[in-house]
PDB file of C-alpha atoms and ligand atoms in Angstrom:
ATOM      1  CA  UNK A   1     -98.031 -57.561  23.051  1.00 79.00           C
ATOM      2  CA  UNK A   2     -95.241 -57.521  25.589  1.00 90.00           C
ATOM      3  CA  UNK A   3     -96.670 -59.913  28.122  1.00 92.00           C
ATOM      4  CA  UNK A   4     -94.496 -61.613  30.710  1.00 94.00           C
ATOM      5  CA  UNK A   5     -94.733 -65.110  32.133  1.00 92.00           C
ATOM      6  CA  UNK A   6     -95.002 -63.580  35.632  1.00 94.00           C
ATOM      7  CA  UNK A   7     -98.054 -61.504  34.577  1.00 95.00           C
ATOM      8  CA  UNK A   8     -99.783 -64.538  33.090  1.00 95.00           C
ATOM      9  CA  UNK A   9     -99.074 -66.616  36.194  1.00 93.00           C
ATOM     10  CA  UNK A  10    -100.466 -63.838  38.434  1.00 95.00           C
ATOM     11  CA  UNK A  11    -103.608 -63.416  36.345  1.00 96.00           C
ATOM     12  CA  UNK A  12    -104.223 -67.183  36.107  1.00 94.00           C
ATOM     13  CA  UNK A  13    -103.880 -67.572  39.901  1.00 93.00           C
ATOM     14  CA  UNK A  14    -106.232 -64.626  40.616  1.00 94.00           C
ATOM     15  CA  UNK A  15    -108.839 -65.903  38.147  1.00 93.00           C
ATOM     16  CA  UNK A  16    -108.624 -69.511  39.397  1.00 89.00           C
ATOM     17  CA  UNK A  17    -108.635 -68.681  43.115  1.00 89.00           C
ATOM     18  CA  UNK A  18    -111.030 -65.702  42.853  1.00 90.00           C
ATOM     19  CA  UNK A  19    -108.816 -63.664  45.168  1.00 91.00           C
ATOM     20  CA  UNK A  20    -105.769 -61.411  44.922  1.00 93.00           C
ATOM     21  CA  UNK A  21    -104.611 -62.266  48.433  1.00 93.00           C
ATOM     22  CA  UNK A  22    -104.809 -66.051  47.910  1.00 93.00           C
ATOM     23  CA  UNK A  23    -103.036 -65.682  44.583  1.00 94.00           C
ATOM     24  CA  UNK A  24    -100.267 -63.698  46.308  1.00 94.00           C
ATOM     25  CA  UNK A  25     -99.983 -66.408  48.953  1.00 91.00           C
ATOM     26  CA  UNK A  26     -99.729 -69.181  46.358  1.00 90.00           C
ATOM     27  CA  UNK A  27     -97.125 -67.329  44.325  1.00 90.00           C
ATOM     28  CA  UNK A  28     -95.124 -66.294  47.413  1.00 89.00           C
ATOM     29  CA  UNK A  29     -95.281 -62.576  46.546  1.00 93.00           C
ATOM     30  CA  UNK A  30     -97.087 -59.590  48.052  1.00 95.00           C
ATOM     31  CA  UNK A  31    -100.652 -58.692  47.111  1.00 96.00           C
ATOM     32  CA  UNK A  32     -99.644 -55.299  45.582  1.00 97.00           C
ATOM     33  CA  UNK A  33     -97.138 -57.178  43.390  1.00 97.00           C
ATOM     34  CA  UNK A  34     -99.960 -59.397  42.068  1.00 96.00           C
ATOM     35  CA  UNK A  35    -102.249 -56.377  41.493  1.00 96.00           C
ATOM     36  CA  UNK A  36     -99.498 -54.579  39.597  1.00 97.00           C
ATOM     37  CA  UNK A  37     -98.851 -57.556  37.321  1.00 97.00           C
ATOM     38  CA  UNK A  38    -102.550 -57.946  36.511  1.00 96.00           C
ATOM     39  CA  UNK A  39    -102.884 -54.184  35.872  1.00 96.00           C
ATOM     40  CA  UNK A  40     -99.898 -54.178  33.486  1.00 96.00           C
ATOM     41  CA  UNK A  41    -101.264 -57.230  31.691  1.00 96.00           C
ATOM     42  CA  UNK A  42    -104.625 -55.542  31.301  1.00 96.00           C
ATOM     43  CA  UNK A  43    -102.949 -52.460  29.831  1.00 96.00           C
ATOM     44  CA  UNK A  44    -101.029 -54.631  27.399  1.00 95.00           C
ATOM     45  CA  UNK A  45    -104.171 -56.525  26.301  1.00 95.00           C
ATOM     46  CA  UNK A  46    -106.010 -53.199  25.947  1.00 96.00           C
ATOM     47  CA  UNK A  47    -109.331 -54.449  27.384  1.00 95.00           C
ATOM     48  CA  UNK A  48    -110.524 -55.001  30.978  1.00 94.00           C
ATOM     49  CA  UNK A  49    -109.889 -58.552  32.195  1.00 96.00           C
ATOM     50  CA  UNK A  50    -111.732 -58.335  35.510  1.00 94.00           C
ATOM     51  CA  UNK A  51    -114.915 -56.558  36.522  1.00 92.00           C
ATOM     52  CA  UNK A  52    -115.445 -55.489  40.123  1.00 85.00           C
ATOM     53  CA  UNK A  53    -119.056 -55.698  41.267  1.00 86.00           C
ATOM     54  CA  UNK A  54    -119.437 -54.937  44.937  1.00 80.00           C
ATOM     55  CA  UNK A  55    -116.749 -56.855  46.817  1.00 78.00           C
ATOM     56  CA  UNK A  56    -116.466 -59.564  44.182  1.00 83.00           C
ATOM     57  CA  UNK A  57    -114.916 -59.582  40.774  1.00 87.00           C
ATOM     58  CA  UNK A  58    -115.801 -61.455  37.611  1.00 91.00           C
ATOM     59  CA  UNK A  59    -113.910 -62.312  34.466  1.00 94.00           C
ATOM     60  CA  UNK A  60    -114.823 -60.226  31.441  1.00 95.00           C
ATOM     61  CA  UNK A  61    -115.120 -61.902  28.047  1.00 95.00           C
ATOM     62  CA  UNK A  62    -111.483 -60.922  27.298  1.00 96.00           C
ATOM     63  CA  UNK A  63    -110.493 -62.269  30.745  1.00 95.00           C
ATOM     64  CA  UNK A  64    -112.189 -65.643  30.058  1.00 95.00           C
ATOM     65  CA  UNK A  65    -110.444 -65.918  26.706  1.00 94.00           C
ATOM     66  CA  UNK A  66    -107.124 -65.109  28.305  1.00 95.00           C
ATOM     67  CA  UNK A  67    -107.673 -67.608  31.112  1.00 93.00           C
ATOM     68  CA  UNK A  68    -108.375 -70.420  28.620  1.00 91.00           C
ATOM     69  CA  UNK A  69    -105.332 -69.470  26.564  1.00 91.00           C
ATOM     70  CA  UNK A  70    -102.909 -69.087  29.404  1.00 88.00           C
ATOM     71  CA  UNK A  71    -104.200 -72.255  31.118  1.00 81.00           C
ATOM     72  CA  UNK A  72    -102.968 -74.294  28.114  1.00 84.00           C
ATOM     73  CA  UNK A  73     -99.859 -72.230  27.810  1.00 88.00           C
ATOM     74  CA  UNK A  74     -98.865 -72.504  31.448  1.00 87.00           C
ATOM     75  CA  UNK A  75     -99.461 -76.265  31.282  1.00 84.00           C
ATOM     76  CA  UNK A  76     -97.049 -76.518  28.352  1.00 88.00           C
ATOM     77  CA  UNK A  77     -94.574 -74.310  30.192  1.00 87.00           C
ATOM     78  CA  UNK A  78     -94.721 -76.402  33.330  1.00 82.00           C
ATOM     79  CA  UNK A  79     -94.066 -79.568  31.254  1.00 83.00           C
ATOM     80  CA  UNK A  80     -91.061 -77.764  29.777  1.00 87.00           C
ATOM     81  CA  UNK A  81     -89.859 -76.851  33.288  1.00 84.00           C
ATOM     82  CA  UNK A  82     -90.204 -80.515  34.295  1.00 80.00           C
ATOM     83  CA  UNK A  83     -88.215 -81.625  31.229  1.00 84.00           C
ATOM     84  CA  UNK A  84     -85.448 -79.184  32.087  1.00 85.00           C
ATOM     85  CA  UNK A  85     -85.432 -80.354  35.698  1.00 80.00           C
ATOM     86  CA  UNK A  86     -85.158 -83.969  34.457  1.00 82.00           C
ATOM     87  CA  UNK A  87     -82.314 -83.017  32.140  1.00 84.00           C
ATOM     88  CA  UNK A  88     -80.531 -81.269  34.979  1.00 83.00           C
ATOM     89  CA  UNK A  89     -81.068 -84.291  37.174  1.00 83.00           C
ATOM     90  CA  UNK A  90     -79.945 -86.494  34.231  1.00 88.00           C
ATOM     91  CA  UNK A  91     -83.208 -88.432  34.324  1.00 88.00           C
ATOM     92  CA  UNK A  92     -83.430 -88.239  30.540  1.00 86.00           C
ATOM     93  CA  UNK A  93     -81.475 -87.032  27.549  1.00 89.00           C
ATOM     94  CA  UNK A  94     -79.423 -88.123  24.588  1.00 90.00           C
ATOM     95  CA  UNK A  95     -75.701 -88.553  24.156  1.00 92.00           C
ATOM     96  CA  UNK A  96     -74.025 -88.598  20.747  1.00 93.00           C
ATOM     97  CA  UNK A  97     -70.433 -89.724  20.702  1.00 96.00           C
ATOM     98  CA  UNK A  98     -68.145 -90.611  17.830  1.00 96.00           C
ATOM     99  CA  UNK A  99     -65.124 -92.813  18.458  1.00 96.00           C
ATOM    100  CA  UNK A 100     -62.303 -94.037  16.222  1.00 95.00           C
ATOM    101  CA  UNK A 101     -62.449 -97.667  15.183  1.00 92.00           C
ATOM    102  CA  UNK A 102     -59.585 -98.662  17.457  1.00 90.00           C
ATOM    103  CA  UNK A 103     -61.315 -97.382  20.577  1.00 90.00           C
ATOM    104  CA  UNK A 104     -64.291 -99.659  19.949  1.00 87.00           C
ATOM    105  CA  UNK A 105     -62.404-102.242  22.015  1.00 85.00           C
ATOM    106  CA  UNK A 106     -62.940-100.312  25.224  1.00 86.00           C
ATOM    107  CA  UNK A 107     -65.463 -97.507  24.709  1.00 90.00           C
ATOM    108  CA  UNK A 108     -68.569 -99.730  24.612  1.00 87.00           C
ATOM    109  CA  UNK A 109     -67.437-101.249  27.939  1.00 85.00           C
ATOM    110  CA  UNK A 110     -67.908 -97.982  29.774  1.00 89.00           C
ATOM    111  CA  UNK A 111     -71.398 -97.482  28.347  1.00 91.00           C
ATOM    112  CA  UNK A 112     -72.775-100.327  30.479  1.00 90.00           C
ATOM    113  CA  UNK A 113     -72.056 -98.756  33.876  1.00 91.00           C
ATOM    114  CA  UNK A 114     -72.972 -95.297  32.502  1.00 93.00           C
ATOM    115  CA  UNK A 115     -76.427 -96.546  31.387  1.00 93.00           C
ATOM    116  CA  UNK A 116     -76.858 -98.256  34.727  1.00 93.00           C
ATOM    117  CA  UNK A 117     -76.238 -94.968  36.541  1.00 92.00           C
ATOM    118  CA  UNK A 118     -78.404 -92.929  34.116  1.00 92.00           C
ATOM    119  CA  UNK A 119     -81.040 -95.336  32.756  1.00 92.00           C
ATOM    120  CA  UNK A 120     -83.089 -92.577  31.055  1.00 91.00           C
ATOM    121  CA  UNK A 121     -80.274 -91.490  28.744  1.00 92.00           C
ATOM    122  CA  UNK A 122     -80.171 -92.791  25.167  1.00 92.00           C
ATOM    123  CA  UNK A 123     -76.793 -93.131  23.490  1.00 93.00           C
ATOM    124  CA  UNK A 124     -75.765 -93.075  19.848  1.00 92.00           C
ATOM    125  CA  UNK A 125     -72.147 -94.098  19.271  1.00 94.00           C
ATOM    126  CA  UNK A 126     -70.658 -93.701  15.799  1.00 93.00           C
ATOM    127  CA  UNK A 127     -67.557 -95.829  15.123  1.00 94.00           C
ATOM    128  CA  UNK A 128     -65.413 -94.639  12.229  1.00 94.00           C
ATOM    129  CA  UNK A 129     -61.800 -93.986  11.294  1.00 93.00           C
ATOM    130  CA  UNK A 130     -60.029 -90.748  12.134  1.00 95.00           C
ATOM    131  CA  UNK A 131     -60.711 -89.021   8.812  1.00 95.00           C
ATOM    132  CA  UNK A 132     -64.416 -89.653   9.057  1.00 94.00           C
ATOM    133  CA  UNK A 133     -64.401 -88.470  12.691  1.00 96.00           C
ATOM    134  CA  UNK A 134     -62.730 -85.208  11.675  1.00 96.00           C
ATOM    135  CA  UNK A 135     -65.392 -84.675   9.062  1.00 95.00           C
ATOM    136  CA  UNK A 136     -68.081 -85.115  11.770  1.00 95.00           C
ATOM    137  CA  UNK A 137     -66.132 -82.866  14.173  1.00 95.00           C
ATOM    138  CA  UNK A 138     -65.954 -80.130  11.505  1.00 94.00           C
ATOM    139  CA  UNK A 139     -69.749 -80.056  11.246  1.00 91.00           C
ATOM    140  CA  UNK A 140     -70.285 -80.399  15.004  1.00 91.00           C
ATOM    141  CA  UNK A 141     -72.309 -83.587  14.552  1.00 91.00           C
ATOM    142  CA  UNK A 142     -71.688 -85.128  17.996  1.00 94.00           C
ATOM    143  CA  UNK A 143     -71.240 -84.172  21.643  1.00 94.00           C
ATOM    144  CA  UNK A 144     -67.771 -85.701  22.074  1.00 97.00           C
ATOM    145  CA  UNK A 145     -65.120 -87.498  20.025  1.00 97.00           C
ATOM    146  CA  UNK A 146     -62.570 -90.068  21.145  1.00 96.00           C
ATOM    147  CA  UNK A 147     -59.431 -90.396  19.028  1.00 96.00           C
ATOM    148  CA  UNK A 148     -55.720 -91.100  19.256  1.00 95.00           C
ATOM    149  CA  UNK A 149     -54.450 -88.276  17.058  1.00 95.00           C
ATOM    150  CA  UNK A 150     -56.305 -84.963  17.541  1.00 96.00           C
ATOM    151  CA  UNK A 151     -55.913 -82.702  14.512  1.00 96.00           C
ATOM    152  CA  UNK A 152     -53.277 -79.972  14.699  1.00 95.00           C
ATOM    153  CA  UNK A 153     -54.232 -76.353  14.005  1.00 96.00           C
ATOM    154  CA  UNK A 154     -57.957 -76.915  14.604  1.00 96.00           C
ATOM    155  CA  UNK A 155     -60.050 -74.894  17.056  1.00 96.00           C
ATOM    156  CA  UNK A 156     -60.599 -77.773  19.460  1.00 97.00           C
ATOM    157  CA  UNK A 157     -60.187 -78.738  23.080  1.00 96.00           C
ATOM    158  CA  UNK A 158     -58.717 -82.159  23.756  1.00 96.00           C
ATOM    159  CA  UNK A 159     -58.229 -83.904  27.087  1.00 95.00           C
ATOM    160  CA  UNK A 160     -55.933 -86.922  27.413  1.00 95.00           C
ATOM    161  CA  UNK A 161     -57.878 -89.892  28.723  1.00 93.00           C
ATOM    162  CA  UNK A 162     -55.480 -92.802  29.069  1.00 92.00           C
ATOM    163  CA  UNK A 163     -52.473 -94.500  27.487  1.00 92.00           C
ATOM    164  CA  UNK A 164     -52.747 -95.810  23.925  1.00 92.00           C
ATOM    165  CA  UNK A 165     -49.488 -97.636  23.178  1.00 94.00           C
ATOM    166  CA  UNK A 166     -48.763 -98.906  19.668  1.00 96.00           C
ATOM    167  CA  UNK A 167     -47.065-102.306  19.430  1.00 96.00           C
ATOM    168  CA  UNK A 168     -45.549-104.481  16.705  1.00 97.00           C
ATOM    169  CA  UNK A 169     -47.431-107.724  16.087  1.00 96.00           C
ATOM    170  CA  UNK A 170     -46.258-110.894  14.385  1.00 96.00           C
ATOM    171  CA  UNK A 171     -47.651-114.402  13.962  1.00 95.00           C
ATOM    172  CA  UNK A 172     -46.742-116.579  16.951  1.00 92.00           C
ATOM    173  CA  UNK A 173     -44.401-118.712  14.807  1.00 93.00           C
ATOM    174  CA  UNK A 174     -42.431-115.708  13.462  1.00 96.00           C
ATOM    175  CA  UNK A 175     -38.603-116.057  13.790  1.00 96.00           C
ATOM    176  CA  UNK A 176     -38.452-112.732  15.662  1.00 97.00           C
ATOM    177  CA  UNK A 177     -40.891-113.932  18.335  1.00 94.00           C
ATOM    178  CA  UNK A 178     -38.939-114.175  21.594  1.00 91.00           C
ATOM    179  CA  UNK A 179     -35.978-112.155  20.230  1.00 95.00           C
ATOM    180  CA  UNK A 180     -34.928-109.342  22.615  1.00 96.00           C
ATOM    181  CA  UNK A 181     -34.442-105.692  21.650  1.00 96.00           C
ATOM    182  CA  UNK A 182     -34.822-105.961  17.894  1.00 98.00           C
ATOM    183  CA  UNK A 183     -33.293-102.789  16.347  1.00 98.00           C
ATOM    184  CA  UNK A 184     -35.899-100.448  14.804  1.00 98.00           C
ATOM    185  CA  UNK A 185     -33.901-100.429  11.568  1.00 97.00           C
ATOM    186  CA  UNK A 186     -34.573-104.178  11.176  1.00 98.00           C
ATOM    187  CA  UNK A 187     -38.183-103.252  10.460  1.00 98.00           C
ATOM    188  CA  UNK A 188     -36.970-102.019   7.056  1.00 97.00           C
ATOM    189  CA  UNK A 189     -36.598-105.667   6.051  1.00 97.00           C
ATOM    190  CA  UNK A 190     -40.147-106.596   7.081  1.00 97.00           C
ATOM    191  CA  UNK A 191     -43.376-106.227   5.143  1.00 98.00           C
ATOM    192  CA  UNK A 192     -46.435-104.774   6.829  1.00 98.00           C
ATOM    193  CA  UNK A 193     -50.151-105.206   6.810  1.00 98.00           C
ATOM    194  CA  UNK A 194     -51.400-101.678   7.310  1.00 97.00           C
ATOM    195  CA  UNK A 195     -54.618 -99.840   8.121  1.00 96.00           C
ATOM    196  CA  UNK A 196     -56.152 -97.668   5.387  1.00 95.00           C
ATOM    197  CA  UNK A 197     -55.232 -94.050   4.602  1.00 94.00           C
ATOM    198  CA  UNK A 198     -57.122 -91.763   6.983  1.00 92.00           C
ATOM    199  CA  UNK A 199     -56.528 -94.021   9.969  1.00 95.00           C
ATOM    200  CA  UNK A 200     -54.931 -92.418  13.037  1.00 94.00           C
ATOM    201  CA  UNK A 201     -52.874 -95.542  13.649  1.00 95.00           C
ATOM    202  CA  UNK A 202     -51.436 -95.286  10.158  1.00 96.00           C
ATOM    203  CA  UNK A 203     -50.590 -91.578  10.521  1.00 95.00           C
ATOM    204  CA  UNK A 204     -48.593 -92.319  13.685  1.00 95.00           C
ATOM    205  CA  UNK A 205     -46.705 -95.223  12.093  1.00 97.00           C
ATOM    206  CA  UNK A 206     -45.818 -93.262   8.946  1.00 97.00           C
ATOM    207  CA  UNK A 207     -44.639 -90.340  11.088  1.00 96.00           C
ATOM    208  CA  UNK A 208     -42.438 -92.603  13.225  1.00 96.00           C
ATOM    209  CA  UNK A 209     -40.818 -94.355  10.247  1.00 97.00           C
ATOM    210  CA  UNK A 210     -40.229 -91.082   8.432  1.00 97.00           C
ATOM    211  CA  UNK A 211     -38.670 -89.410  11.531  1.00 97.00           C
ATOM    212  CA  UNK A 212     -36.328 -92.385  11.886  1.00 97.00           C
ATOM    213  CA  UNK A 213     -35.722 -92.453   8.115  1.00 97.00           C
ATOM    214  CA  UNK A 214     -36.585 -96.125   7.946  1.00 97.00           C
ATOM    215  CA  UNK A 215     -38.440 -97.296   4.814  1.00 98.00           C
ATOM    216  CA  UNK A 216     -41.904 -98.734   5.452  1.00 97.00           C
ATOM    217  CA  UNK A 217     -42.975-101.541   3.153  1.00 97.00           C
ATOM    218  CA  UNK A 218     -46.730-101.941   2.982  1.00 97.00           C
ATOM    219  CA  UNK A 219     -47.774-105.236   1.432  1.00 94.00           C
ATOM    220  CA  UNK A 220     -51.459-105.095   2.202  1.00 97.00           C
ATOM    221  CA  UNK A 221     -53.824-102.344   3.205  1.00 97.00           C
ATOM    222  CA  UNK A 222     -56.988-103.248   5.134  1.00 97.00           C
ATOM    223  CA  UNK A 223     -59.817-101.138   6.513  1.00 94.00           C
ATOM    224  CA  UNK A 224     -60.203-102.740   9.930  1.00 93.00           C
ATOM    225  CA  UNK A 225     -58.041-103.757  12.879  1.00 94.00           C
ATOM    226  CA  UNK A 226     -59.692-107.189  12.955  1.00 93.00           C
ATOM    227  CA  UNK A 227     -58.843-107.808   9.296  1.00 95.00           C
ATOM    228  CA  UNK A 228     -55.257-106.654   9.930  1.00 96.00           C
ATOM    229  CA  UNK A 229     -54.923-109.107  12.823  1.00 94.00           C
ATOM    230  CA  UNK A 230     -56.287-111.986  10.753  1.00 94.00           C
ATOM    231  CA  UNK A 231     -53.861-111.177   7.930  1.00 96.00           C
ATOM    232  CA  UNK A 232     -50.920-111.127  10.356  1.00 96.00           C
ATOM    233  CA  UNK A 233     -52.042-114.442  11.899  1.00 94.00           C
ATOM    234  CA  UNK A 234     -52.236-115.781   8.333  1.00 94.00           C
ATOM    235  CA  UNK A 235     -48.557-114.888   7.778  1.00 95.00           C
ATOM    236  CA  UNK A 236     -49.005-111.956   5.381  1.00 96.00           C
ATOM    237  CA  UNK A 237     -46.687-109.630   7.304  1.00 97.00           C
ATOM    238  CA  UNK A 238     -46.186-107.725  10.539  1.00 98.00           C
ATOM    239  CA  UNK A 239     -48.556-105.051  11.822  1.00 97.00           C
ATOM    240  CA  UNK A 240     -48.394-102.117  14.180  1.00 97.00           C
ATOM    241  CA  UNK A 241     -51.595-101.614  16.099  1.00 96.00           C
ATOM    242  CA  UNK A 242     -52.826-100.109  19.336  1.00 94.00           C
ATOM    243  CA  UNK A 243     -52.476-102.558  22.208  1.00 91.00           C
ATOM    244  CA  UNK A 244     -56.199-101.988  22.810  1.00 86.00           C
ATOM    245  CA  UNK A 245     -56.883-104.177  19.760  1.00 89.00           C
ATOM    246  CA  UNK A 246     -55.474-107.192  21.585  1.00 84.00           C
ATOM    247  CA  UNK A 247     -57.396-106.771  24.793  1.00 67.00           C
ATOM    248  CA  UNK A 248     -60.123-109.278  23.985  1.00 57.00           C
ATOM    249  CA  UNK A 249     -57.777-111.894  22.532  1.00 58.00           C
ATOM    250  CA  UNK A 250     -56.400-113.454  25.675  1.00 54.00           C
ATOM    251  CA  UNK A 251     -57.638-116.855  24.528  1.00 50.00           C
ATOM    252  CA  UNK A 252     -56.185-116.567  21.011  1.00 54.00           C
ATOM    253  CA  UNK A 253     -52.398-116.608  21.192  1.00 75.00           C
ATOM    254  CA  UNK A 254     -51.957-116.585  17.385  1.00 88.00           C
ATOM    255  CA  UNK A 255     -50.274-113.195  17.580  1.00 93.00           C
ATOM    256  CA  UNK A 256     -47.269-112.096  19.586  1.00 93.00           C
ATOM    257  CA  UNK A 257     -46.021-108.655  20.490  1.00 94.00           C
ATOM    258  CA  UNK A 258     -42.421-108.164  19.310  1.00 97.00           C
ATOM    259  CA  UNK A 259     -39.782-106.514  21.459  1.00 97.00           C
ATOM    260  CA  UNK A 260     -38.640-103.805  19.039  1.00 98.00           C
ATOM    261  CA  UNK A 261     -36.505-100.837  20.090  1.00 97.00           C
ATOM    262  CA  UNK A 262     -38.660 -97.679  20.274  1.00 96.00           C
ATOM    263  CA  UNK A 263     -41.834 -99.678  20.992  1.00 97.00           C
ATOM    264  CA  UNK A 264     -44.374 -99.425  22.374  1.00 96.00           C
ATOM    265  CA  UNK A 265     -44.870 -96.010  20.812  1.00 96.00           C
ATOM    266  CA  UNK A 266     -46.433 -94.163  23.736  1.00 94.00           C
ATOM    267  CA  UNK A 267     -49.504 -92.117  22.920  1.00 92.00           C
ATOM    268  CA  UNK A 268     -52.783 -91.203  24.577  1.00 94.00           C
ATOM    269  CA  UNK A 269     -56.429 -91.495  23.837  1.00 94.00           C
ATOM    270  CA  UNK A 270     -58.041 -88.051  23.757  1.00 96.00           C
ATOM    271  CA  UNK A 271     -61.557 -86.803  24.268  1.00 97.00           C
ATOM    272  CA  UNK A 272     -62.033 -83.988  21.782  1.00 97.00           C
ATOM    273  CA  UNK A 273     -64.679 -81.321  21.194  1.00 96.00           C
ATOM    274  CA  UNK A 274     -64.878 -78.092  19.194  1.00 95.00           C
ATOM    275  CA  UNK A 275     -63.394 -75.177  21.153  1.00 95.00           C
ATOM    276  CA  UNK A 276     -66.081 -73.244  23.046  1.00 90.00           C
ATOM    277  CA  UNK A 277     -68.703 -75.938  22.492  1.00 89.00           C
ATOM    278  CA  UNK A 278     -71.431 -75.669  25.110  1.00 86.00           C
ATOM    279  CA  UNK A 279     -71.579 -79.231  26.375  1.00 88.00           C
ATOM    280  CA  UNK A 280     -75.017 -80.570  27.235  1.00 89.00           C
ATOM    281  CA  UNK A 281     -75.606 -81.650  30.831  1.00 88.00           C
ATOM    282  CA  UNK A 282     -75.561 -85.250  29.628  1.00 91.00           C
ATOM    283  CA  UNK A 283     -72.279 -84.829  27.722  1.00 93.00           C
ATOM    284  CA  UNK A 284     -70.661 -83.196  30.761  1.00 91.00           C
ATOM    285  CA  UNK A 285     -71.779 -86.080  32.947  1.00 92.00           C
ATOM    286  CA  UNK A 286     -70.359 -88.577  30.434  1.00 94.00           C
ATOM    287  CA  UNK A 287     -67.030 -86.777  30.288  1.00 94.00           C
ATOM    288  CA  UNK A 288     -66.745 -86.853  34.081  1.00 93.00           C
ATOM    289  CA  UNK A 289     -67.801 -90.487  34.068  1.00 93.00           C
ATOM    290  CA  UNK A 290     -65.075 -91.353  31.525  1.00 93.00           C
ATOM    291  CA  UNK A 291     -62.396 -89.763  33.668  1.00 90.00           C
ATOM    292  CA  UNK A 292     -63.771 -91.512  36.759  1.00 89.00           C
ATOM    293  CA  UNK A 293     -63.744 -94.888  34.993  1.00 86.00           C
ATOM    294  CA  UNK A 294     -60.392 -94.618  33.310  1.00 83.00           C
ATOM    295  CA  UNK A 295     -59.110 -97.519  35.399  1.00 72.00           C
ATOM    296  CA  UNK A 296     -61.950 -99.712  34.253  1.00 67.00           C
ATOM    297  CA  UNK A 297     -61.213 -98.743  30.636  1.00 70.00           C
ATOM    298  CA  UNK A 298     -57.510 -99.436  30.965  1.00 66.00           C
ATOM    299  CA  UNK A 299     -58.299-102.974  32.134  1.00 63.00           C
ATOM    300  CA  UNK A 300     -60.375-103.733  29.005  1.00 53.00           C
TER     301      UNK A 300
HETATM  302  P1  PGA B   1     -57.866 -95.234  13.800  1.00 80.59           P
HETATM  303  O1  PGA B   1     -57.520 -94.325  15.007  1.00 80.59           O
HETATM  304  O2  PGA B   1     -58.834 -96.281  14.284  1.00 80.59           O
HETATM  305  O3  PGA B   1     -58.419 -94.254  12.788  1.00 80.59           O
HETATM  306  O4  PGA B   1     -56.582 -95.849  13.334  1.00 80.59           O
HETATM  307  C1  PGA B   1     -56.788 -94.792  16.065  1.00 80.59           C
HETATM  308  C2  PGA B   1     -55.969 -93.690  16.634  1.00 80.59           C
HETATM  309  O5  PGA B   1     -56.186 -92.515  16.274  1.00 80.59           O
HETATM  310  O6  PGA B   1     -55.120 -94.015  17.446  1.00 80.59           O
END
């Protein structure tokens, strides 16, 4: 049967109110429009729905059945309409974001004010390294991705969010601490504690050393920025990390940033999504919110 929502609404109103004119008034349409809808519905059902006796009309058996059915159905539909209205008004919804490990130092900070503005929205934030993020991006697992090195040659859209400088770190007692303008080539004599393969930080460092034709000596490979920092503080080597990783360490001066020529390596954080992805209302609101709160993020 090719029955429309408008026909069902017209029939339900006529049956409930017992009058075509009152139904027309309630639905804000003309009476002939209501009559036409009910007539078309009746033709589609193939049995009379209403019986006229004198000036009154009564529901036939088929009409009663239809009224019971469409009562439930219209109830469900109106709940759906309410849900959509809530989504549009951002009263509820779900946000799935995936962020690279290094951005965990500032991304959770913006979630607080976002949740305060939109208390009905639930958030799932996956924190993983760049390789794992790309794997999620390839299967469209999340609404948005935050990373430092968007993949080249992929069908994606990426928007720069804010600066993401990479700096050279050493233990506070290192002989280079306090030295001015250390030549980049001196780094060839240092050993490094490095993030794992698949990390965006590591890709950038390897690229930089290879473009400058300076050998990079990796003494220790570790899978987290925190572990890298501890190893550097413990004297195992130098490290190159995003300055974001230091933001919470103001009270722990075990590490110093070295003044090396070519540093900080200036990069950006990017918000990435598959090209043409239809962002949900919630994801769009979050993206706008991120751009609005960039200053707050930069202070983290
Ligand atoms: P990472 O990513 O945490 O995988 O190193 C950081 C970045 O892409 O800058």
